[in-house]
Short mmCIF file of C-alpha atoms in Angstrom, two decimals:
data_model
loop_
_atom_site.label_atom_id
_atom_site.label_comp_id
_atom_site.label_asym_id
_atom_site.label_seq_id
_atom_site.Cartn_x
_atom_site.Cartn_y
_atom_site.Cartn_z
CA LEU A 1 77.63 -137.19 40.39
CA TYR A 2 80.55 -134.86 41.12
CA ARG A 3 81.53 -134.84 37.43
CA ASP A 4 77.96 -134.03 36.40
CA TRP A 5 77.82 -131.22 38.95
CA VAL A 6 81.08 -129.70 37.67
CA VAL A 7 79.85 -129.85 34.05
CA ALA A 8 76.53 -128.23 34.98
CA ALA A 9 78.25 -125.53 37.06
CA LEU A 10 80.67 -124.62 34.27
CA ASN A 11 77.88 -124.54 31.68
CA ALA A 12 75.84 -122.28 33.97
CA ASP A 13 78.90 -120.04 34.51
CA VAL A 14 78.70 -120.31 38.29
CA PRO A 15 81.11 -117.61 39.53
CA TYR A 16 84.46 -119.13 40.41
CA ASP A 17 84.37 -117.84 44.00
CA ARG A 18 81.03 -119.58 44.58
CA PHE A 19 82.27 -122.61 42.61
CA LEU A 20 85.07 -123.03 45.17
CA GLU A 21 82.86 -122.39 48.19
CA LEU A 22 80.31 -125.00 47.10
CA GLN A 23 83.02 -127.62 46.67
CA LEU A 24 84.32 -127.12 50.20
CA ALA A 25 81.18 -126.27 52.16
CA ALA A 26 77.96 -126.75 50.18
CA ASP A 27 76.43 -128.47 53.22
CA GLN A 28 76.96 -125.29 55.28
CA MET A 29 75.61 -122.77 52.77
CA PRO A 30 72.02 -121.52 52.99
CA GLY A 31 69.60 -121.76 50.09
CA ILE A 32 71.47 -124.33 48.01
CA GLU A 33 69.82 -126.88 45.75
CA PRO A 34 69.95 -130.51 46.95
CA THR A 35 71.99 -131.40 43.86
CA ASP A 36 74.72 -128.99 45.00
CA ILE A 37 75.69 -131.50 47.70
CA ALA A 38 77.46 -133.41 44.91
CA ALA A 39 80.00 -130.54 44.79
CA LEU A 40 81.52 -131.90 47.99
CA GLY A 41 83.01 -134.71 45.93
CA PHE A 42 86.03 -132.41 45.47
CA LEU A 43 87.22 -133.66 48.87
CA GLY A 44 84.76 -136.54 49.24
CA LEU A 45 86.35 -138.43 46.34
CA SER A 46 89.95 -137.81 47.41
CA PRO A 47 92.02 -140.97 48.01
CA SER A 48 91.74 -142.59 51.42
CA TYR A 49 94.04 -145.27 52.79
CA TRP A 50 93.14 -148.56 54.41
CA LYS A 51 93.39 -148.43 58.19
CA GLU A 52 94.03 -151.88 59.64
CA LEU A 53 92.61 -151.70 63.17
CA LYS A 54 94.66 -154.70 64.30
CA LEU A 55 97.71 -152.44 64.27
CA ASP A 56 99.03 -150.09 66.93
CA PRO A 57 97.43 -146.59 67.09
CA ALA A 58 100.78 -145.01 66.17
CA VAL A 59 100.62 -146.73 62.78
CA ILE A 60 97.05 -145.60 62.13
CA LYS A 61 97.89 -142.03 63.16
CA ALA A 62 100.64 -142.06 60.53
CA VAL A 63 98.13 -143.23 57.90
CA VAL A 64 95.70 -140.44 58.85
CA ALA A 65 98.54 -137.90 58.68
CA GLU A 66 99.36 -139.08 55.14
CA GLU A 67 95.75 -138.41 54.12
CA TRP A 68 95.95 -134.89 55.56
CA GLU A 69 99.13 -134.23 53.59
CA GLU A 70 97.61 -135.40 50.30
CA ARG A 71 94.54 -133.22 50.77
CA ILE A 72 96.51 -130.16 51.84
CA GLN A 73 98.78 -130.56 48.82
CA MET A 74 95.75 -130.88 46.54
CA LEU A 75 93.91 -127.92 48.10
CA SER A 76 96.84 -125.53 48.29
CA GLY A 77 98.29 -126.50 44.91
CA THR A 78 94.98 -126.39 43.05
CA VAL A 79 93.57 -123.18 44.48
CA LEU A 80 96.58 -121.15 45.64
CA GLY A 81 99.42 -122.53 43.55
CA LEU A 82 101.44 -123.11 46.74
CA THR A 83 103.26 -126.16 48.09
CA VAL A 84 101.95 -125.95 51.65
CA ALA A 85 102.49 -129.69 52.19
CA CYS A 86 106.24 -129.00 52.22
CA ALA A 87 105.70 -127.50 55.70
CA ARG A 88 104.54 -130.74 57.30
CA CYS A 89 107.88 -131.53 58.94
CA HIS A 90 109.40 -128.04 59.24
CA ASP A 91 108.89 -124.47 58.09
CA HIS A 92 108.86 -124.21 54.30
CA LYS A 93 112.41 -123.87 52.98
CA GLN A 94 111.59 -121.41 50.16
CA ASP A 95 108.24 -119.75 50.92
CA PRO A 96 106.97 -117.86 54.02
CA ILE A 97 104.77 -120.75 55.16
CA GLY A 98 105.30 -122.00 58.70
CA GLN A 99 104.79 -125.47 60.07
CA ASP A 100 101.99 -124.00 62.18
CA ASP A 101 100.22 -122.95 58.94
CA TYR A 102 100.23 -126.57 57.79
CA TYR A 103 98.68 -127.86 61.02
CA ALA A 104 96.14 -125.03 61.07
CA LEU A 105 94.81 -126.46 57.80
CA ALA A 106 95.22 -130.04 59.02
CA GLY A 107 92.82 -129.24 61.87
CA ILE A 108 90.11 -128.46 59.31
CA LEU A 109 90.58 -131.85 57.67
CA ALA A 110 90.77 -133.60 61.06
CA SER A 111 87.33 -132.13 61.79
CA THR A 112 85.79 -133.31 58.51
CA ARG A 113 84.39 -136.72 57.65
CA VAL A 114 83.56 -138.14 54.23
CA THR A 115 80.03 -139.53 54.32
CA PRO A 116 77.44 -140.68 51.76
CA ARG A 117 74.52 -138.29 51.42
CA SER A 118 71.35 -138.45 49.37
CA LEU A 119 70.69 -135.67 46.85
CA LEU A 120 67.21 -135.07 48.25
CA PRO A 121 65.63 -132.15 50.10
CA GLU A 122 66.53 -132.32 53.77
CA ARG A 123 63.15 -133.64 54.91
CA ASP A 124 63.08 -136.41 52.29
CA ALA A 125 66.70 -137.28 53.07
CA GLN A 126 65.82 -137.74 56.75
CA VAL A 127 62.91 -140.02 55.80
CA ALA A 128 65.18 -142.07 53.55
CA ALA A 129 67.83 -142.34 56.27
CA HIS A 130 65.23 -143.52 58.81
CA ILE A 131 63.83 -146.12 56.40
CA ARG A 132 67.34 -147.28 55.50
CA ASP A 133 68.10 -147.87 59.19
CA GLU A 134 64.87 -149.86 59.49
CA LEU A 135 65.79 -151.97 56.46
CA ASP A 136 69.25 -152.64 57.88
CA SER A 137 67.65 -153.87 61.10
CA LEU A 138 65.29 -156.19 59.19
CA ALA A 139 68.16 -157.50 57.08
CA ARG A 140 70.19 -158.32 60.19
CA GLN A 141 67.23 -160.22 61.66
CA ARG A 142 66.82 -162.17 58.42
CA ASP A 143 70.52 -163.04 58.28
CA GLU A 144 70.54 -164.21 61.91
CA LEU A 145 67.61 -166.53 61.21
CA LYS A 146 69.40 -167.96 58.18
CA LYS A 147 72.40 -168.86 60.36
CA GLN A 148 70.36 -170.90 62.83
CA GLN A 149 70.63 -174.67 62.57
CA PRO A 150 68.80 -176.80 61.89
CA GLN A 151 66.64 -174.88 59.44
CA THR A 152 63.01 -175.65 60.20
CA VAL A 153 59.85 -174.89 58.27
CA ASP A 154 59.01 -172.21 60.82
CA LEU A 155 62.43 -170.54 60.41
CA GLU A 156 62.09 -170.55 56.63
CA ARG A 157 58.64 -168.98 56.97
CA GLN A 158 60.04 -166.19 59.18
CA VAL A 159 62.88 -165.56 56.70
CA ASP A 160 60.37 -165.31 53.84
CA GLU A 161 58.19 -162.92 55.84
CA LEU A 162 61.15 -160.64 56.59
CA ALA A 163 62.22 -160.70 52.93
CA ALA A 164 58.68 -159.77 51.91
CA ARG A 165 58.61 -156.90 54.43
CA ILE A 166 61.94 -155.58 53.11
CA ALA A 167 60.70 -155.72 49.52
CA ALA A 168 57.42 -153.98 50.46
CA VAL A 169 59.22 -151.14 52.25
CA GLU A 170 61.59 -150.67 49.30
CA ARG A 171 58.65 -150.47 46.87
CA ALA A 172 56.82 -147.98 49.09
CA THR A 173 59.83 -145.68 49.57
CA PRO A 174 60.95 -144.16 46.24
CA GLN A 175 63.40 -141.91 48.13
CA LEU A 176 65.66 -144.94 48.59
CA SER A 177 66.52 -144.94 44.88
CA ALA A 178 67.72 -141.31 44.92
CA PRO A 179 71.39 -140.89 43.97
CA VAL A 180 73.89 -140.77 46.82
CA ALA A 181 77.00 -138.56 46.66
CA TYR A 182 80.30 -138.67 48.51
CA ALA A 183 79.72 -135.66 50.73
CA LEU A 184 81.24 -134.14 53.87
CA GLU A 185 80.11 -133.46 57.40
CA ASP A 186 81.76 -131.86 60.40
CA ALA A 187 83.00 -134.65 62.66
CA SER A 188 86.26 -135.02 64.56
CA LEU A 189 88.25 -138.19 64.02
CA LEU A 190 89.98 -139.63 67.09
CA VAL A 191 92.46 -142.50 66.81
CA LEU A 192 92.25 -144.39 70.12
CA PRO A 193 93.82 -147.54 71.59
CA ASP A 194 91.55 -150.59 71.79
CA GLY A 195 93.70 -153.06 73.68
CA PRO A 196 97.28 -154.20 73.02
CA ASP A 197 98.35 -153.32 69.47
CA ARG A 198 94.79 -152.58 68.43
CA THR A 199 93.08 -149.37 67.38
CA LYS A 200 89.59 -147.96 67.16
CA LEU A 201 88.45 -144.95 65.14
CA GLU A 202 85.90 -142.70 66.80
CA PHE A 203 84.05 -139.97 64.92
CA ARG A 204 82.34 -137.28 66.97
CA PRO A 205 79.70 -135.62 64.76
CA GLY A 206 79.31 -131.87 65.09
CA GLU A 207 82.61 -131.46 66.92
CA ALA A 208 85.70 -129.70 65.63
CA GLN A 209 89.23 -130.15 66.88
CA ASN A 210 92.60 -128.46 66.65
CA VAL A 211 95.58 -130.70 66.01
CA ALA A 212 99.06 -130.54 67.47
CA MET A 213 102.15 -129.85 65.42
CA GLN A 214 104.02 -133.05 64.71
CA ILE A 215 107.73 -132.69 65.33
CA ARG A 216 109.52 -133.59 62.08
CA GLY A 217 106.19 -134.86 60.78
CA ASN A 218 106.05 -137.69 63.32
CA PRO A 219 102.50 -138.21 64.69
CA SER A 220 103.97 -139.88 67.79
CA ASN A 221 106.04 -136.81 68.69
CA VAL A 222 103.70 -133.86 69.05
CA GLY A 223 104.15 -130.22 69.97
CA PRO A 224 101.66 -127.46 70.79
CA LEU A 225 98.09 -127.36 69.47
CA VAL A 226 97.49 -125.07 66.49
CA GLU A 227 94.15 -123.34 66.08
CA ARG A 228 92.32 -123.72 62.78
CA ARG A 229 92.90 -120.66 60.58
CA PHE A 230 94.15 -119.45 57.21
CA LEU A 231 97.77 -119.03 56.10
CA ARG A 232 99.46 -116.16 57.92
CA VAL A 233 101.30 -114.80 54.87
CA LEU A 234 98.03 -114.35 52.94
CA SER A 235 96.04 -112.87 55.81
CA PRO A 236 95.35 -109.14 56.39
CA ASN A 237 97.69 -107.08 58.55
CA GLY A 238 95.90 -108.07 61.75
CA GLY A 239 96.90 -111.68 61.18
CA PRO A 240 94.71 -114.70 60.46
CA GLN A 241 91.44 -114.99 62.33
CA VAL A 242 90.74 -118.26 64.13
CA PHE A 243 87.99 -120.23 62.39
CA GLN A 244 84.97 -120.46 64.66
CA ARG A 245 82.22 -122.09 62.58
CA GLY A 246 82.43 -125.86 62.83
CA SER A 247 85.40 -127.40 61.07
CA GLY A 248 86.20 -124.10 59.34
CA ARG A 249 85.66 -125.42 55.81
CA ARG A 250 83.43 -122.54 54.75
CA GLU A 251 85.69 -119.93 56.33
CA LEU A 252 88.62 -121.49 54.46
CA ALA A 253 86.73 -121.28 51.16
CA GLN A 254 85.84 -117.65 51.85
CA SER A 255 89.48 -116.87 52.70
CA PHE A 256 90.53 -118.24 49.31
CA VAL A 257 88.44 -115.60 47.53
CA THR A 258 88.79 -112.68 49.96
CA ALA A 259 92.15 -112.52 51.74
CA ALA A 260 93.86 -114.57 49.00
CA ALA A 261 91.71 -113.35 46.09
CA PRO A 262 94.58 -111.84 44.03
CA LEU A 263 96.55 -115.10 44.19
CA THR A 264 93.53 -117.36 43.68
CA ALA A 265 92.53 -115.37 40.59
CA ARG A 266 96.04 -115.49 39.13
CA VAL A 267 96.21 -119.26 39.57
CA ILE A 268 92.93 -120.02 37.77
CA VAL A 269 93.64 -117.44 35.03
CA ASN A 270 96.99 -119.14 34.43
CA ARG A 271 95.34 -122.58 34.26
CA VAL A 272 92.78 -121.41 31.70
CA TRP A 273 95.52 -119.69 29.69
CA ARG A 274 97.52 -122.92 29.68
CA GLN A 275 94.50 -124.87 28.47
CA HIS A 276 94.13 -122.62 25.43
CA PHE A 277 97.77 -121.88 24.63
CA GLY A 278 99.47 -125.11 25.68
CA ARG A 279 101.77 -123.33 28.12
CA GLY A 280 100.96 -121.10 31.06
CA LEU A 281 102.13 -117.57 31.69
CA VAL A 282 103.61 -119.31 34.75
CA GLU A 283 104.97 -122.69 33.67
CA THR A 284 104.48 -124.25 37.12
CA PRO A 285 100.69 -123.92 37.52
CA SER A 286 100.61 -125.44 41.02
CA ASN A 287 103.71 -123.65 42.30
CA PHE A 288 103.64 -119.85 42.32
CA GLY A 289 106.21 -119.85 45.12
CA SER A 290 109.93 -119.11 45.07
CA SER A 291 110.82 -122.52 43.63
CA GLY A 292 108.32 -122.14 40.79
CA SER A 293 108.75 -120.35 37.48
CA LEU A 294 108.43 -116.60 37.14
CA PRO A 295 105.63 -115.35 34.86
CA THR A 296 106.72 -114.58 31.32
CA HIS A 297 104.21 -111.70 31.15
CA PRO A 298 103.57 -110.53 34.75
CA GLU A 299 101.63 -107.40 33.77
CA LEU A 300 99.33 -109.43 31.52
CA LEU A 301 98.67 -111.96 34.30
CA ASP A 302 97.93 -109.16 36.77
CA ASP A 303 95.58 -107.43 34.33
CA LEU A 304 93.65 -110.59 33.47
CA ALA A 305 93.32 -111.56 37.15
CA ALA A 306 92.06 -108.09 38.15
CA ARG A 307 89.52 -107.96 35.33
CA PHE A 308 88.46 -111.56 36.03
CA ILE A 309 87.50 -110.54 39.57
CA ALA A 310 85.88 -107.31 38.34
CA ASN A 311 83.74 -109.35 35.94
CA GLY A 312 82.27 -111.41 38.76
CA TRP A 313 84.77 -114.29 38.66
CA SER A 314 83.11 -115.40 35.40
CA LEU A 315 84.99 -118.22 33.69
CA LYS A 316 82.98 -117.72 30.50
CA TRP A 317 84.12 -114.09 30.42
CA LEU A 318 87.72 -115.29 30.80
CA HIS A 319 87.43 -117.86 28.00
CA ARG A 320 85.84 -115.27 25.72
CA GLU A 321 88.54 -112.71 26.51
CA LEU A 322 91.31 -115.15 25.59
CA LEU A 323 89.70 -116.73 22.54
CA LEU A 324 88.85 -113.38 20.93
CA SER A 325 92.33 -111.96 21.51
CA ALA A 326 94.74 -111.21 18.68
CA THR A 327 97.26 -113.49 20.41
CA PHE A 328 94.99 -116.53 20.20
CA ARG A 329 94.01 -115.81 16.59
CA GLN A 330 97.59 -115.76 15.33
CA SER A 331 98.89 -118.25 12.81
CA SER A 332 101.19 -120.98 14.08
CA GLY A 333 103.43 -120.55 11.04
CA ALA A 334 107.11 -119.81 11.53
CA ASN A 335 108.70 -116.37 11.12
CA PRO A 336 112.48 -116.74 10.59
CA ALA A 337 113.30 -113.34 12.10
CA ALA A 338 111.19 -113.93 15.21
CA LEU A 339 112.42 -117.52 15.47
CA ALA A 340 116.01 -116.29 15.67
CA ILE A 341 115.16 -113.90 18.51
CA ASP A 342 112.75 -116.10 20.52
CA PRO A 343 113.02 -119.77 19.48
CA ASP A 344 110.93 -120.95 22.47
CA ASN A 345 108.08 -118.56 21.62
CA GLN A 346 108.17 -117.12 25.14
CA LEU A 347 106.94 -113.78 23.79
CA LEU A 348 103.99 -115.41 21.97
CA TRP A 349 104.87 -114.11 18.51
CA ARG A 350 102.95 -117.04 17.02
CA MET A 351 100.22 -119.41 18.18
CA PRO A 352 101.90 -122.52 19.65
CA ARG A 353 101.20 -125.85 18.03
CA ARG A 354 99.86 -128.25 20.64
CA ARG A 355 98.76 -131.84 20.75
CA LEU A 356 95.23 -132.75 21.69
CA ASP A 357 94.70 -134.30 25.10
CA VAL A 358 93.65 -137.93 24.87
CA GLU A 359 90.03 -137.03 25.69
CA ALA A 360 89.81 -134.48 22.87
CA TRP A 361 91.60 -136.86 20.47
CA ARG A 362 89.11 -139.67 21.08
CA ASP A 363 86.15 -137.26 20.91
CA ALA A 364 87.44 -135.90 17.59
CA MET A 365 87.53 -139.44 16.21
CA LEU A 366 83.94 -140.00 17.32
CA VAL A 367 82.90 -136.78 15.57
CA ALA A 368 84.73 -137.72 12.37
CA THR A 369 83.05 -141.13 12.34
CA ASP A 370 79.63 -139.57 13.09
CA ARG A 371 79.17 -141.67 16.21
CA LEU A 372 79.52 -139.15 19.03
CA ARG A 373 76.62 -139.10 21.50
CA PRO A 374 76.69 -135.55 22.88
CA GLU A 375 74.18 -135.82 25.74
CA LEU A 376 75.27 -134.60 29.16
CA GLY A 377 75.30 -136.44 32.47
CA GLY A 378 74.75 -140.03 33.46
CA ALA A 379 76.79 -143.02 34.51
CA ASP A 380 80.33 -143.60 33.31
CA ARG A 381 81.21 -146.40 30.89
CA SER A 382 84.37 -148.30 30.14
CA LEU A 383 86.54 -146.80 27.42
CA ASP A 384 87.30 -150.35 26.30
CA ASP A 385 83.62 -150.87 25.44
CA SER A 386 83.33 -150.86 21.63
CA ASN A 387 79.76 -149.56 21.94
CA ASN A 388 80.69 -146.59 24.10
CA PHE A 389 80.22 -143.54 21.86
CA ARG A 390 79.91 -140.96 24.63
CA ARG A 391 82.46 -138.22 25.20
CA THR A 392 85.63 -139.42 26.91
CA LEU A 393 84.73 -137.20 29.87
CA TYR A 394 82.21 -139.93 30.75
CA GLY A 395 84.74 -142.75 30.55
CA ASN A 396 85.34 -144.90 33.60
CA VAL A 397 88.63 -144.09 35.37
CA LYS A 398 89.98 -146.66 37.81
CA ARG A 399 92.70 -145.16 39.94
CA ARG A 400 94.85 -148.28 40.01
CA GLU A 401 93.90 -149.75 36.63
CA LEU A 402 93.73 -147.22 33.81
CA SER A 403 92.51 -148.27 30.39
CA ALA A 404 95.22 -148.68 27.74
CA LEU A 405 93.93 -145.61 25.89
CA LEU A 406 94.48 -143.34 28.90
CA ARG A 407 97.62 -145.03 30.20
CA LEU A 408 99.49 -144.72 26.90
CA HIS A 409 98.45 -141.16 26.11
CA ASP A 410 99.69 -139.06 29.02
CA PHE A 411 96.62 -139.23 31.26
CA PRO A 412 97.68 -137.93 34.71
CA ASP A 413 98.01 -140.18 37.74
CA PRO A 414 94.50 -140.21 39.27
CA THR A 415 95.83 -141.04 42.74
CA GLN A 416 97.44 -137.64 43.31
CA HIS A 417 97.37 -133.95 42.48
CA THR A 418 98.91 -133.35 39.04
CA SER A 419 99.70 -129.79 38.03
CA HIS A 420 99.97 -130.51 34.30
CA ARG A 421 100.29 -133.31 31.78
CA ASP A 422 103.67 -134.27 30.38
CA VAL A 423 103.39 -134.72 26.62
CA THR A 424 105.26 -137.80 25.41
CA THR A 425 105.80 -139.51 22.07
CA THR A 426 106.45 -143.24 22.40
CA PRO A 427 106.44 -146.32 20.13
CA LEU A 428 103.60 -147.78 22.21
CA GLN A 429 101.33 -144.92 21.17
CA GLN A 430 101.83 -145.72 17.49
CA LEU A 431 101.40 -149.43 18.15
CA PHE A 432 98.08 -148.56 19.78
CA VAL A 433 97.03 -146.75 16.59
CA LEU A 434 98.09 -149.74 14.46
CA ASN A 435 96.78 -152.64 16.52
CA SER A 436 94.18 -151.67 19.11
CA PRO A 437 90.60 -152.88 18.56
CA GLN A 438 89.32 -149.34 19.23
CA MET A 439 91.38 -147.83 16.40
CA LEU A 440 90.49 -150.62 13.96
CA ASP A 441 86.82 -150.09 14.80
CA MET A 442 87.15 -146.31 14.34
CA ALA A 443 88.81 -146.85 10.96
CA GLN A 444 85.98 -149.13 9.82
CA ALA A 445 83.40 -146.55 10.93
CA LEU A 446 85.19 -143.67 9.16
CA ALA A 447 85.50 -145.72 5.97
CA ALA A 448 81.81 -146.61 6.12
CA ARG A 449 80.82 -142.96 6.56
CA VAL A 450 82.98 -141.73 3.69
CA THR A 451 81.79 -144.38 1.22
CA ARG A 452 78.18 -143.89 2.31
CA GLU A 453 78.14 -140.10 2.04
CA ALA A 454 80.28 -139.76 -1.11
CA ALA A 455 78.80 -142.67 -3.10
CA SER A 456 81.25 -144.53 -5.37
CA ASP A 457 83.18 -141.51 -6.67
CA VAL A 458 86.70 -142.18 -5.32
CA PRO A 459 88.12 -138.65 -5.81
CA ARG A 460 85.03 -137.22 -4.12
CA GLN A 461 85.43 -139.71 -1.27
CA VAL A 462 89.00 -138.50 -0.75
CA GLU A 463 87.84 -134.86 -0.71
CA HIS A 464 85.14 -135.73 1.82
CA ALA A 465 87.55 -137.65 4.08
CA TRP A 466 90.02 -134.74 4.20
CA SER A 467 87.18 -132.35 4.97
CA LEU A 468 85.95 -134.52 7.86
CA MET A 469 89.40 -135.15 9.30
CA PHE A 470 91.30 -131.93 8.72
CA GLY A 471 88.73 -129.31 7.74
CA ARG A 472 90.47 -128.67 4.42
CA ALA A 473 90.79 -130.03 0.89
CA PRO A 474 93.65 -132.42 0.12
CA SER A 475 96.66 -131.09 -1.73
CA ASP A 476 97.18 -132.28 -5.29
CA ARG A 477 99.85 -134.70 -4.10
CA GLU A 478 97.70 -136.07 -1.26
CA ARG A 479 94.74 -136.49 -3.58
CA ALA A 480 96.78 -138.31 -6.20
CA GLN A 481 98.39 -140.67 -3.67
CA ALA A 482 95.08 -141.49 -1.95
CA VAL A 483 93.22 -142.10 -5.22
CA ALA A 484 96.08 -144.24 -6.55
CA PHE A 485 96.07 -146.38 -3.40
CA LEU A 486 92.28 -146.87 -3.42
CA GLN A 487 92.23 -147.74 -7.12
CA SER A 488 95.32 -149.95 -6.99
CA GLY A 489 93.20 -153.08 -6.68
CA GLU A 490 95.80 -154.58 -4.35
CA ASN A 491 95.15 -158.33 -4.08
CA GLY A 492 92.00 -157.76 -6.09
CA ALA A 493 90.50 -155.49 -3.43
CA SER A 494 87.90 -152.86 -4.29
CA PRO A 495 88.23 -149.22 -3.13
CA GLU A 496 85.63 -149.95 -0.42
CA ALA A 497 87.80 -152.78 0.92
CA LEU A 498 90.91 -150.56 0.98
CA TRP A 499 89.26 -147.58 2.63
CA PRO A 500 89.68 -148.86 6.25
CA ALA A 501 93.47 -148.93 5.80
CA LEU A 502 93.53 -145.35 4.51
CA ALA A 503 91.11 -144.26 7.24
CA GLN A 504 93.37 -145.75 9.90
CA ALA A 505 96.35 -143.85 8.49
CA LEU A 506 94.36 -140.59 8.61
CA LEU A 507 93.21 -141.21 12.20
CA GLY A 508 96.81 -141.82 13.27
CA SER A 509 98.25 -138.81 11.47
CA ASN A 510 99.98 -135.92 13.23
CA GLU A 511 97.70 -133.38 11.59
CA PHE A 512 94.66 -134.97 13.23
CA ALA A 513 96.34 -135.14 16.65
CA TYR A 514 97.64 -131.54 16.69
CA LEU A 515 96.03 -128.11 16.75
CA ASP A 516 97.93 -126.11 14.15
#
C-alpha cells in the first residue's frame, strides 16, 4: 500500500513539501483522503526489533534505543542529508549537532506507535474496528469451547453456532475486507519492570513524552530530559521552538520545509540529479555535513534548489528541467582534449555512461520480449516466479532473504538506510546471465518474438532483434556474424533452434545493460 501511494503521489506531482508532511503526519492533517494514510508507511514499515519480555527492562530499553537510532539516521539522512545519529552518544564530532538535538528527535519517536489502520473514511473505520473487536471476542469463546474435555454433542453444537455467527458477521460487514496499512498514532511507549528480570511494554495513546539524554548512549545512565524540537543549527535566530502538538511529527515535517527548506531542497535536487546523471553534484547524498563531499558545482545546486522551491516543490518540474538541459543531451563519446584535463568528468563535459539499476534492466528485458504488464498498483509477486511479467517495482522484497536477481545485482540492503548503490561487476552476475532460469526464459521469449515478427528471413530477423534490443541497426560486422551463426546449422539445428542462444548473448551484453 505504501508503494502504491508513493507511485500515485509522484504521478500526480504532489509537491515535495506536502509529500514529506503526508509521510510523517497524514493522520494529523485535515482534509486528507483515506488512502493518504498509507503514506505513513515511511516510518510504519521501518525495521523493528524483537523485544523478549522475559529479559530485564535495561535490555529492552537498549533495543528500543536502537530503533530510535535507525529511524533518526533514516529521517535525517534521507531528508536533510545529515548524520544526526552520530550524536547519540556525544555531540557530533564534525557537524554542529548536539547530543540534545538527537534526543529532541528521539522524543518524537518515543511518542509514536506503529499501528495497523484501515484505509476507510473515519466513520467506516470505527465501525470496522468495533466489529473486529466483536469477532475477536466470539473467536476466543469458540476456542475456549474447543479446549474443553470431553467434547460433547452440546459443546460441538455451541462451537458450530459461534462459527456460523462469525461467518454471518463477516459477510454482513464489507468494511472488514478493506486494505489495512502500517500507520502511526501518537502514543508514548514506557518500558516497565514486571517482576524479577521481566519487562512489560505500556503504550499510552494520545500522550507524548520527552526523553532523557543517555550518557554515552547508555539507556541505563540517563541525564536531563530534552524537550521535543527541531535541530538548533537549522532553526531561526530565536532558537528552536518546543513542539506542542502531540508527538510533534507534523511540526517536524513542517520544520523540514520551512526552517530547513534550503537544505531539504538541495538534498532532493541532488538525489534527482544523481538518478539522471549517475553521480550527484554532491557525491555523498545522505551526508551534506563536514565529513561529506563538497559539491562540484555549488552555484548550480543553489540555483536548482531555489528554483525548485519557487516552482512549488514540483518534482516533475525538476525532472523536466534536467532532462531538457544541454548537459543531459550531450553525447557520452570521448573528447581527447577534455579527457586530458578532466578524466573523471567532474565538469560534465560529456554525458556519463551508467549502468541500469537491476529494476530497469529486468524491465527492459520484459519490454524487449513484449511481455511487460504495465498496469499500476496491486499486490507484490516473487521475482523468481516465471509468470511474473510486472515491473520489478512490484517484486516481493524480503528483508532477510533477497531473490538472487536482486542480491547479485547491487540491490541495497533493505534493513537500513542506504544513500546510494555501489555498482559492482562480478563473475556471479555473468553466471546468472548464463545459467539462471529467468534469463533462459527471457532468451526463449525474445527468440520467439523475433522469429514471429520477422518471419523466416534471417537477415531481417537480425535487424529486428538489434532494433528491439539496442534501438539501432546492426553494423555490417555484427550482421554478418549473427547471420553466419544462425545459418551455420550447428548439429543440424535450424535458425529458429539457434535463436535462443543468440538472444541470450544479446540480453547479457554490455550495450543492453548500459545507458550510452
